[in-house]
């Protein structure tokens, strides 16, 4: 501070060296000569003190005998006046400051004390009265410091400290008194502290970082800065220092280190390149191989950026813009790749652009996926959609939404849930409730509902979704809505066909055509009623299950051969029910041909024709009986007539007799034919009779 040229009126002096003070006043630039110094006897301060209004400065010499009492007394007698304490050694400095001295001058041997004192008088005289910190005791000021304050003697023992050091160590004042600094450290840290103390004693200052071990064993990283305290002749008196807790800094350094390692890992493994461009256009730094690989040339420090991006004028212009202070972002399309490039100007302390930092990321796959996504959006048959969990917005929807809903996808931009408005009234309440639950559990959402298009057409839609999570938090919901109208129609037709087969009056069995024996996989109710076989008992069996003792095996084998060959065939044969009862059955088999021509299944129709067969046999039986009657009633007389005619011929009636003979022969021939018919009908009639006899409650005489 420059001394004021304005002079002060009175300098009050307390102490034995009045002449020395007056000599200093003569050299002062603010005191009007040595006669302005008034020396006051320490014993008579209260009585001989001048008016405070006439006093501008107090100079008080402190001796070991008087201590600070004279300083306290004169300050009380002349309050509000700056005071300069003169002490014999450094040990009294703190006491003088604690007593309220504005400044302290320590006497040194070999020093021009009057000149030094004059300078201090000028400084203190121009210092504002009662500065805030000067009025506070030193201990309170030190305790207000967040950092740990300490003083050591030259042996390294603690002599003074503030509250912060006590809080860090956990020791009380009595425990810290005289404790050697090395006792607060362990291992290599103790060696570092010992070296630092030695360095301070040798060079005057040192800084070291070590972990201080507290009373409870906890370790705190502290950065210690110490300075040497010497007396007037330069002899070391001790060490004063500050210890700063660097836990937060270490954490930040660790985070920075991890971040740096992560960046280096990303640069080495990720498809990107970091580079820097100097103002002269040369590349100064290159990290990562992506740029070199995609440009098909090696990019190294010293390359001209204009040559690196020789066929990319937009990038070169972006570099120029970055040097002008503008950030740039470009997509660079190469022959077989796409690079995304960011250019950021780096400013020096004056705000000027010192270099440009560039980042190039290979986004070839991303752009290809984006292209595919565009294709999906335009051509997907399903309605693929993505929304926020709260349905505040619909982030993505394919163009097929308009095909199914008959409404533009842009309507979902205005209201993400407007698709519900088109849902059939009978389904809407259910869908609205499901959409509300979808926000909490999107993976459970799966609904099938009807949509009414603006033209009145009704479409069936199957809608399901899944959640997208980031860090365990639901961020998006993705779904697929499929038009299942055709499937619904086919399901309805299939149900109708299934019902028709189930209720058909003829027995129906479905076979697998690919397996041996063409096993049965399904039979309808009529099949069970006709054959007596339940679905479970006949499943996996073939037609041979209907064969019995009275069955014509050749006919069944013909049907089985047709099944295996995928041919149509029909046969009537005696079959046997599950309880062994025979019946006449008509069996027809037919292949089930797929659209590609393959035969995977076949169908069998079984019909009970016992009644019609017995009716046919009844007619045959009556014909046979009629033949027997003719044979019996006409045969004998005709043969007798022929005998008589033969005798008459022998007697000579030639022509008429020959005619009669021909007529009789014709009648006999007819009778023989009727007898033949009779012989053919005997066997079937016996079979039908045996079948009737086997039926419950039948008798041998049943017709």
mmCIF file of C-alpha atoms in Angstrom, residues 139-471:
data_model
loop_
_atom_site.group_PDB
_atom_site.id
_atom_site.type_symbol
_atom_site.label_atom_id
_atom_site.label_comp_id
_atom_site.label_asym_id
_atom_site.label_seq_id
_atom_site.Cartn_x
_atom_site.Cartn_y
_atom_site.Cartn_z
ATOM 1 C CA UNK A 139 -7.311 -18.857 17.632
ATOM 2 C CA UNK A 140 -10.774 -17.937 16.475
ATOM 3 C CA UNK A 141 -9.485 -16.975 13.049
ATOM 4 C CA UNK A 142 -7.553 -20.207 12.684
ATOM 5 C CA UNK A 143 -10.502 -22.268 13.865
ATOM 6 C CA UNK A 144 -12.660 -20.650 11.197
ATOM 7 C CA UNK A 145 -10.424 -22.106 8.480
ATOM 8 C CA UNK A 146 -11.827 -25.256 6.853
ATOM 9 C CA UNK A 147 -8.348 -26.603 6.226
ATOM 10 C CA UNK A 148 -6.182 -28.018 9.007
ATOM 11 C CA UNK A 149 -3.660 -25.503 10.380
ATOM 12 C CA UNK A 150 -0.601 -26.673 12.283
ATOM 13 C CA UNK A 151 2.831 -25.615 13.530
ATOM 14 C CA UNK A 152 5.702 -27.989 14.226
ATOM 15 C CA UNK A 153 8.968 -27.468 15.983
ATOM 16 C CA UNK A 154 12.133 -28.385 14.164
ATOM 17 C CA UNK A 155 11.896 -31.896 15.557
ATOM 18 C CA UNK A 156 8.473 -32.403 13.957
ATOM 19 C CA UNK A 157 6.368 -32.229 17.136
ATOM 20 C CA UNK A 158 2.989 -30.440 17.088
ATOM 21 C CA UNK A 159 2.992 -27.062 18.816
ATOM 22 C CA UNK A 160 -0.174 -25.453 17.590
ATOM 23 C CA UNK A 161 -3.248 -26.507 15.577
ATOM 24 C CA UNK A 162 -6.789 -25.485 14.859
ATOM 25 C CA UNK A 163 -10.081 -27.286 15.378
ATOM 26 C CA UNK A 164 -10.094 -28.720 11.834
ATOM 27 C CA UNK A 165 -6.973 -30.790 12.535
ATOM 28 C CA UNK A 166 -8.543 -32.105 15.733
ATOM 29 C CA UNK A 167 -11.711 -33.093 13.839
ATOM 30 C CA UNK A 168 -9.738 -34.917 11.146
ATOM 31 C CA UNK A 169 -7.536 -36.827 13.593
ATOM 32 C CA UNK A 170 -10.180 -37.486 16.215
ATOM 33 C CA UNK A 171 -7.716 -36.580 18.987
ATOM 34 C CA UNK A 172 -8.341 -34.054 21.746
ATOM 35 C CA UNK A 173 -6.062 -31.078 22.407
ATOM 36 C CA UNK A 174 -4.360 -32.857 25.304
ATOM 37 C CA UNK A 175 -3.620 -35.845 23.089
ATOM 38 C CA UNK A 176 -2.247 -33.729 20.258
ATOM 39 C CA UNK A 177 0.001 -31.623 22.495
ATOM 40 C CA UNK A 178 3.579 -32.616 21.699
ATOM 41 C CA UNK A 179 2.562 -35.531 19.419
ATOM 42 C CA UNK A 180 5.091 -36.103 16.677
ATOM 43 C CA UNK A 181 3.681 -35.610 13.191
ATOM 44 C CA UNK A 182 4.939 -39.015 12.061
ATOM 45 C CA UNK A 183 2.654 -40.712 14.615
ATOM 46 C CA UNK A 184 -0.315 -39.717 12.460
ATOM 47 C CA UNK A 185 0.892 -41.724 9.443
ATOM 48 C CA UNK A 186 1.798 -45.283 8.572
ATOM 49 C CA UNK A 187 3.875 -47.211 6.076
ATOM 50 C CA UNK A 188 5.133 -45.417 2.996
ATOM 51 C CA UNK A 189 3.118 -42.317 3.901
ATOM 52 C CA UNK A 190 5.178 -41.932 7.105
ATOM 53 C CA UNK A 191 8.353 -41.970 5.022
ATOM 54 C CA UNK A 192 6.945 -39.347 2.666
ATOM 55 C CA UNK A 193 6.042 -37.044 5.583
ATOM 56 C CA UNK A 194 9.527 -37.469 7.106
ATOM 57 C CA UNK A 195 11.076 -36.578 3.738
ATOM 58 C CA UNK A 196 8.782 -33.548 3.425
ATOM 59 C CA UNK A 197 9.752 -32.228 6.886
ATOM 60 C CA UNK A 198 13.397 -32.591 5.963
ATOM 61 C CA UNK A 199 12.778 -30.817 2.655
ATOM 62 C CA UNK A 200 11.092 -27.873 4.417
ATOM 63 C CA UNK A 201 14.005 -27.532 6.822
ATOM 64 C CA UNK A 202 16.453 -27.614 3.918
ATOM 65 C CA UNK A 203 14.678 -25.607 1.221
ATOM 66 C CA UNK A 204 12.014 -23.642 3.074
ATOM 67 C CA UNK A 205 8.881 -25.247 1.639
ATOM 68 C CA UNK A 206 7.398 -28.576 0.575
ATOM 69 C CA UNK A 207 4.108 -30.111 -0.472
ATOM 70 C CA UNK A 208 3.226 -33.751 0.051
ATOM 71 C CA UNK A 209 0.094 -35.874 -0.118
ATOM 72 C CA UNK A 210 -0.477 -38.690 2.362
ATOM 73 C CA UNK A 211 -3.236 -40.503 4.203
ATOM 74 C CA UNK A 212 -3.603 -39.303 7.783
ATOM 75 C CA UNK A 213 -4.569 -42.080 10.204
ATOM 76 C CA UNK A 214 -7.215 -40.926 12.671
ATOM 77 C CA UNK A 215 -7.649 -42.144 16.227
ATOM 78 C CA UNK A 216 -10.365 -44.590 15.125
ATOM 79 C CA UNK A 217 -8.107 -46.019 12.410
ATOM 80 C CA UNK A 218 -9.819 -44.255 9.510
ATOM 81 C CA UNK A 219 -7.627 -42.859 6.733
ATOM 82 C CA UNK A 220 -8.134 -39.433 5.140
ATOM 83 C CA UNK A 221 -6.103 -38.257 2.129
ATOM 84 C CA UNK A 222 -4.549 -34.863 2.993
ATOM 85 C CA UNK A 223 -2.408 -32.541 0.922
ATOM 86 C CA UNK A 224 0.082 -30.854 3.284
ATOM 87 C CA UNK A 225 1.892 -27.617 2.439
ATOM 88 C CA UNK A 226 4.535 -26.485 4.898
ATOM 89 C CA UNK A 227 6.798 -23.458 5.139
ATOM 90 C CA UNK A 228 9.835 -22.836 7.264
ATOM 91 C CA UNK A 229 9.718 -20.232 10.078
ATOM 92 C CA UNK A 230 13.098 -18.633 10.921
ATOM 93 C CA UNK A 231 14.334 -15.969 13.243
ATOM 94 C CA UNK A 232 16.105 -12.769 12.196
ATOM 95 C CA UNK A 233 19.377 -14.505 11.525
ATOM 96 C CA UNK A 234 17.715 -17.244 9.470
ATOM 97 C CA UNK A 235 17.839 -19.935 12.097
ATOM 98 C CA UNK A 236 14.901 -22.419 11.671
ATOM 99 C CA UNK A 237 12.366 -21.944 14.432
ATOM 100 C CA UNK A 238 9.741 -24.402 13.209
ATOM 101 C CA UNK A 239 7.284 -25.259 10.429
ATOM 102 C CA UNK A 240 3.878 -23.742 9.773
ATOM 103 C CA UNK A 241 1.523 -25.381 7.352
ATOM 104 C CA UNK A 242 -1.935 -26.133 6.018
ATOM 105 C CA UNK A 243 -3.452 -29.573 5.456
ATOM 106 C CA UNK A 244 -6.289 -29.827 2.911
ATOM 107 C CA UNK A 245 -8.673 -32.787 2.734
ATOM 108 C CA UNK A 246 -8.408 -34.039 -0.866
ATOM 109 C CA UNK A 247 -10.972 -36.845 -0.660
ATOM 110 C CA UNK A 248 -13.294 -35.092 -3.106
ATOM 111 C CA UNK A 249 -10.412 -34.232 -5.392
ATOM 112 C CA UNK A 250 -9.214 -37.832 -5.378
ATOM 113 C CA UNK A 251 -12.713 -39.016 -6.246
ATOM 114 C CA UNK A 252 -12.830 -36.518 -9.089
ATOM 115 C CA UNK A 253 -9.402 -37.627 -10.233
ATOM 116 C CA UNK A 254 -10.504 -41.263 -10.063
ATOM 117 C CA UNK A 255 -13.624 -40.420 -12.051
ATOM 118 C CA UNK A 256 -11.538 -38.499 -14.549
ATOM 119 C CA UNK A 257 -9.130 -41.425 -14.823
ATOM 120 C CA UNK A 258 -11.982 -43.867 -15.347
ATOM 121 C CA UNK A 259 -13.515 -41.530 -17.888
ATOM 122 C CA UNK A 260 -10.207 -41.184 -19.698
ATOM 123 C CA UNK A 261 -9.746 -44.947 -19.699
ATOM 124 C CA UNK A 262 -13.303 -45.385 -20.929
ATOM 125 C CA UNK A 263 -12.737 -42.875 -23.726
ATOM 126 C CA UNK A 264 -9.521 -44.610 -24.719
ATOM 127 C CA UNK A 265 -11.293 -47.967 -24.642
ATOM 128 C CA UNK A 266 -14.156 -46.601 -26.714
ATOM 129 C CA UNK A 267 -11.778 -45.031 -29.198
ATOM 130 C CA UNK A 268 -9.827 -48.260 -29.523
ATOM 131 C CA UNK A 269 -12.836 -50.573 -29.749
ATOM 132 C CA UNK A 270 -15.652 -48.437 -31.118
ATOM 133 C CA UNK A 271 -15.925 -47.521 -34.814
ATOM 134 C CA UNK A 272 -14.781 -43.921 -34.369
ATOM 135 C CA UNK A 273 -11.774 -41.647 -34.812
ATOM 136 C CA UNK A 274 -10.779 -38.573 -32.788
ATOM 137 C CA UNK A 275 -8.564 -36.039 -34.539
ATOM 138 C CA UNK A 276 -7.359 -32.447 -34.132
ATOM 139 C CA UNK A 277 -6.701 -29.902 -36.849
ATOM 140 C CA UNK A 278 -4.287 -26.990 -36.369
ATOM 141 C CA UNK A 279 -4.965 -23.501 -37.779
ATOM 142 C CA UNK A 280 -2.618 -24.199 -40.701
ATOM 143 C CA UNK A 281 -4.855 -27.110 -41.741
ATOM 144 C CA UNK A 282 -2.603 -29.948 -40.626
ATOM 145 C CA UNK A 283 -3.851 -32.895 -38.621
ATOM 146 C CA UNK A 284 -2.009 -32.906 -35.288
ATOM 147 C CA UNK A 285 -3.583 -35.853 -33.462
ATOM 148 C CA UNK A 286 -5.317 -39.030 -34.650
ATOM 149 C CA UNK A 287 -6.868 -41.664 -32.341
ATOM 150 C CA UNK A 288 -8.676 -44.651 -33.807
ATOM 151 C CA UNK A 289 -8.523 -46.474 -37.142
ATOM 152 C CA UNK A 290 -12.061 -45.962 -38.422
ATOM 153 C CA UNK A 291 -11.338 -42.916 -40.565
ATOM 154 C CA UNK A 292 -8.287 -44.509 -42.179
ATOM 155 C CA UNK A 293 -10.112 -47.773 -42.846
ATOM 156 C CA UNK A 294 -13.133 -46.170 -44.421
ATOM 157 C CA UNK A 295 -11.164 -43.599 -46.464
ATOM 158 C CA UNK A 296 -8.871 -46.419 -47.652
ATOM 159 C CA UNK A 297 -5.806 -44.315 -46.839
ATOM 160 C CA UNK A 298 -3.668 -43.879 -43.769
ATOM 161 C CA UNK A 299 -4.483 -40.688 -41.820
ATOM 162 C CA UNK A 300 -1.494 -39.604 -39.706
ATOM 163 C CA UNK A 301 -0.376 -36.458 -37.858
ATOM 164 C CA UNK A 302 1.009 -33.922 -40.308
ATOM 165 C CA UNK A 303 -1.516 -34.719 -43.074
ATOM 166 C CA UNK A 304 -3.281 -31.821 -44.739
ATOM 167 C CA UNK A 305 -6.971 -31.970 -43.798
ATOM 168 C CA UNK A 306 -7.842 -30.746 -47.308
ATOM 169 C CA UNK A 307 -6.158 -33.846 -48.733
ATOM 170 C CA UNK A 308 -7.697 -36.168 -46.155
ATOM 171 C CA UNK A 309 -11.180 -35.022 -47.194
ATOM 172 C CA UNK A 310 -10.189 -34.232 -50.781
ATOM 173 C CA UNK A 311 -13.445 -35.515 -52.311
ATOM 174 C CA UNK A 312 -15.642 -34.192 -49.491
ATOM 175 C CA UNK A 313 -16.033 -30.431 -50.053
ATOM 176 C CA UNK A 314 -18.761 -30.187 -47.412
ATOM 177 C CA UNK A 315 -16.382 -31.492 -44.732
ATOM 178 C CA UNK A 316 -13.635 -29.087 -45.802
ATOM 179 C CA UNK A 317 -16.150 -26.232 -45.595
ATOM 180 C CA UNK A 318 -17.220 -27.442 -42.144
ATOM 181 C CA UNK A 319 -13.584 -27.349 -40.971
ATOM 182 C CA UNK A 320 -13.303 -23.753 -42.197
ATOM 183 C CA UNK A 321 -16.556 -22.904 -40.403
ATOM 184 C CA UNK A 322 -15.207 -24.479 -37.176
ATOM 185 C CA UNK A 323 -12.121 -22.273 -37.345
ATOM 186 C CA UNK A 324 -14.550 -19.367 -37.695
ATOM 187 C CA UNK A 325 -16.105 -20.448 -34.383
ATOM 188 C CA UNK A 326 -19.077 -22.490 -35.641
ATOM 189 C CA UNK A 327 -19.684 -26.110 -34.667
ATOM 190 C CA UNK A 328 -20.503 -28.444 -37.541
ATOM 191 C CA UNK A 329 -22.191 -31.814 -38.000
ATOM 192 C CA UNK A 330 -22.071 -33.700 -41.281
ATOM 193 C CA UNK A 331 -22.966 -37.102 -42.734
ATOM 194 C CA UNK A 332 -20.239 -38.216 -45.123
ATOM 195 C CA UNK A 333 -21.379 -40.723 -47.753
ATOM 196 C CA UNK A 334 -18.532 -42.841 -49.090
ATOM 197 C CA UNK A 335 -18.652 -45.577 -51.704
ATOM 198 C CA UNK A 336 -19.335 -48.348 -49.205
ATOM 199 C CA UNK A 337 -19.813 -46.547 -45.893
ATOM 200 C CA UNK A 338 -21.416 -43.626 -44.090
ATOM 201 C CA UNK A 339 -19.468 -41.545 -41.562
ATOM 202 C CA UNK A 340 -21.023 -39.106 -39.119
ATOM 203 C CA UNK A 341 -18.631 -36.241 -38.377
ATOM 204 C CA UNK A 342 -18.680 -33.585 -35.656
ATOM 205 C CA UNK A 343 -16.316 -30.598 -35.715
ATOM 206 C CA UNK A 344 -15.930 -28.424 -32.615
ATOM 207 C CA UNK A 345 -13.758 -25.290 -32.296
ATOM 208 C CA UNK A 346 -11.405 -25.274 -29.278
ATOM 209 C CA UNK A 347 -10.793 -21.840 -27.746
ATOM 210 C CA UNK A 348 -7.687 -20.584 -25.961
ATOM 211 C CA UNK A 349 -7.658 -18.283 -22.910
ATOM 212 C CA UNK A 350 -8.209 -15.237 -25.143
ATOM 213 C CA UNK A 351 -11.303 -16.727 -26.747
ATOM 214 C CA UNK A 352 -9.625 -17.328 -30.095
ATOM 215 C CA UNK A 353 -9.947 -20.660 -31.933
ATOM 216 C CA UNK A 354 -6.667 -22.488 -31.342
ATOM 217 C CA UNK A 355 -7.596 -25.739 -33.083
ATOM 218 C CA UNK A 356 -10.562 -27.816 -34.272
ATOM 219 C CA UNK A 357 -11.436 -31.121 -32.599
ATOM 220 C CA UNK A 358 -13.085 -33.670 -34.883
ATOM 221 C CA UNK A 359 -14.954 -36.897 -34.183
ATOM 222 C CA UNK A 360 -15.825 -39.342 -36.943
ATOM 223 C CA UNK A 361 -18.189 -42.229 -36.218
ATOM 224 C CA UNK A 362 -18.863 -45.117 -38.578
ATOM 225 C CA UNK A 363 -22.670 -45.224 -38.856
ATOM 226 C CA UNK A 364 -22.854 -47.503 -41.892
ATOM 227 C CA UNK A 365 -24.853 -50.180 -40.097
ATOM 228 C CA UNK A 366 -27.085 -47.572 -38.475
ATOM 229 C CA UNK A 367 -27.888 -45.966 -41.808
ATOM 230 C CA UNK A 368 -28.512 -49.358 -43.352
ATOM 231 C CA UNK A 369 -30.865 -50.188 -40.509
ATOM 232 C CA UNK A 370 -32.545 -46.819 -40.979
ATOM 233 C CA UNK A 371 -32.998 -47.638 -44.645
ATOM 234 C CA UNK A 372 -34.427 -51.011 -43.751
ATOM 235 C CA UNK A 373 -36.692 -49.332 -41.235
ATOM 236 C CA UNK A 374 -37.921 -46.991 -43.952
ATOM 237 C CA UNK A 375 -38.627 -50.014 -46.126
ATOM 238 C CA UNK A 376 -40.440 -51.698 -43.259
ATOM 239 C CA UNK A 377 -42.442 -48.557 -42.611
ATOM 240 C CA UNK A 378 -43.498 -48.354 -46.228
ATOM 241 C CA UNK A 379 -43.976 -52.046 -47.031
ATOM 242 C CA UNK A 380 -44.677 -53.990 -43.825
ATOM 243 C CA UNK A 381 -47.958 -55.855 -43.877
ATOM 244 C CA UNK A 382 -48.226 -55.674 -40.103
ATOM 245 C CA UNK A 383 -48.779 -52.401 -38.293
ATOM 246 C CA UNK A 384 -45.546 -51.931 -36.320
ATOM 247 C CA UNK A 385 -45.766 -49.146 -33.755
ATOM 248 C CA UNK A 386 -43.762 -47.607 -30.917
ATOM 249 C CA UNK A 387 -45.047 -45.220 -28.256
ATOM 250 C CA UNK A 388 -44.086 -43.696 -24.925
ATOM 251 C CA UNK A 389 -45.286 -45.666 -21.882
ATOM 252 C CA UNK A 390 -47.849 -42.987 -21.016
ATOM 253 C CA UNK A 391 -49.119 -42.878 -24.618
ATOM 254 C CA UNK A 392 -48.269 -39.173 -24.784
ATOM 255 C CA UNK A 393 -46.850 -39.689 -28.251
ATOM 256 C CA UNK A 394 -46.641 -42.312 -30.979
ATOM 257 C CA UNK A 395 -42.975 -42.278 -31.979
ATOM 258 C CA UNK A 396 -43.267 -44.656 -34.925
ATOM 259 C CA UNK A 397 -45.957 -46.413 -36.962
ATOM 260 C CA UNK A 398 -45.775 -48.140 -40.326
ATOM 261 C CA UNK A 399 -47.771 -46.973 -43.332
ATOM 262 C CA UNK A 400 -49.862 -50.156 -43.188
ATOM 263 C CA UNK A 401 -51.853 -48.488 -40.405
ATOM 264 C CA UNK A 402 -53.803 -46.697 -43.120
ATOM 265 C CA UNK A 403 -54.421 -50.015 -44.923
ATOM 266 C CA UNK A 404 -55.894 -51.672 -41.829
ATOM 267 C CA UNK A 405 -57.549 -48.763 -40.018
ATOM 268 C CA UNK A 406 -58.385 -46.726 -43.110
ATOM 269 C CA UNK A 407 -56.926 -43.656 -41.405
ATOM 270 C CA UNK A 408 -53.707 -41.725 -41.938
ATOM 271 C CA UNK A 409 -50.795 -42.485 -39.553
ATOM 272 C CA UNK A 410 -50.538 -38.725 -38.964
ATOM 273 C CA UNK A 411 -53.734 -38.912 -36.895
ATOM 274 C CA UNK A 412 -51.707 -40.765 -34.265
ATOM 275 C CA UNK A 413 -49.292 -37.826 -34.048
ATOM 276 C CA UNK A 414 -52.154 -35.680 -32.808
ATOM 277 C CA UNK A 415 -53.557 -38.329 -30.457
ATOM 278 C CA UNK A 416 -51.567 -41.518 -29.818
ATOM 279 C CA UNK A 417 -54.671 -43.413 -28.638
ATOM 280 C CA UNK A 418 -56.985 -42.305 -31.456
ATOM 281 C CA UNK A 419 -56.765 -45.838 -32.893
ATOM 282 C CA UNK A 420 -59.144 -46.929 -30.119
ATOM 283 C CA UNK A 421 -61.871 -44.699 -31.564
ATOM 284 C CA UNK A 422 -62.115 -47.038 -34.569
ATOM 285 C CA UNK A 423 -62.497 -50.174 -32.421
ATOM 286 C CA UNK A 424 -65.896 -51.891 -32.658
ATOM 287 C CA UNK A 425 -68.226 -50.677 -29.879
ATOM 288 C CA UNK A 426 -68.598 -54.216 -28.544
ATOM 289 C CA UNK A 427 -64.791 -54.487 -28.126
ATOM 290 C CA UNK A 428 -63.867 -50.907 -27.214
ATOM 291 C CA UNK A 429 -64.295 -51.035 -23.443
ATOM 292 C CA UNK A 430 -62.154 -54.158 -23.212
ATOM 293 C CA UNK A 431 -59.436 -52.628 -25.414
ATOM 294 C CA UNK A 432 -59.396 -49.348 -23.469
ATOM 295 C CA UNK A 433 -58.913 -51.256 -20.204
ATOM 296 C CA UNK A 434 -56.122 -53.350 -21.738
ATOM 297 C CA UNK A 435 -54.343 -50.245 -23.089
ATOM 298 C CA UNK A 436 -54.493 -48.669 -19.613
ATOM 299 C CA UNK A 437 -52.902 -51.794 -18.081
ATOM 300 C CA UNK A 438 -50.356 -51.880 -20.915
ATOM 301 C CA UNK A 439 -48.666 -48.806 -19.444
ATOM 302 C CA UNK A 440 -47.759 -50.810 -16.339
ATOM 303 C CA UNK A 441 -47.098 -54.242 -17.885
ATOM 304 C CA UNK A 442 -46.620 -53.945 -21.654
ATOM 305 C CA UNK A 443 -45.407 -57.532 -22.037
ATOM 306 C CA UNK A 444 -48.787 -58.865 -20.861
ATOM 307 C CA UNK A 445 -50.763 -56.946 -23.489
ATOM 308 C CA UNK A 446 -52.318 -59.146 -26.201
ATOM 309 C CA UNK A 447 -55.750 -58.379 -27.609
ATOM 310 C CA UNK A 448 -57.836 -59.371 -30.642
ATOM 311 C CA UNK A 449 -60.537 -56.900 -31.628
ATOM 312 C CA UNK A 450 -62.511 -55.530 -34.552
ATOM 313 C CA UNK A 451 -61.802 -52.247 -36.304
ATOM 314 C CA UNK A 452 -64.429 -50.389 -38.295
ATOM 315 C CA UNK A 453 -62.926 -48.523 -41.240
ATOM 316 C CA UNK A 454 -64.455 -45.250 -42.439
ATOM 317 C CA UNK A 455 -65.978 -47.130 -45.417
ATOM 318 C CA UNK A 456 -67.807 -49.438 -42.994
ATOM 319 C CA UNK A 457 -65.628 -52.484 -43.616
ATOM 320 C CA UNK A 458 -64.838 -54.473 -40.477
ATOM 321 C CA UNK A 459 -61.302 -55.784 -39.962
ATOM 322 C CA UNK A 460 -60.118 -58.182 -37.292
ATOM 323 C CA UNK A 461 -56.823 -57.134 -35.608
ATOM 324 C CA UNK A 462 -54.505 -59.074 -33.303
ATOM 325 C CA UNK A 463 -52.455 -56.580 -31.268
ATOM 326 C CA UNK A 464 -49.595 -57.343 -28.861
ATOM 327 C CA UNK A 465 -46.720 -55.377 -27.332
ATOM 328 C CA UNK A 466 -43.433 -55.579 -25.461
ATOM 329 C CA UNK A 467 -41.560 -53.109 -23.248
ATOM 330 C CA UNK A 468 -38.209 -51.461 -23.992
ATOM 331 C CA UNK A 469 -36.170 -50.883 -20.819
ATOM 332 C CA UNK A 470 -33.091 -48.762 -20.170
ATOM 333 C CA UNK A 471 -31.400 -49.125 -16.821
#
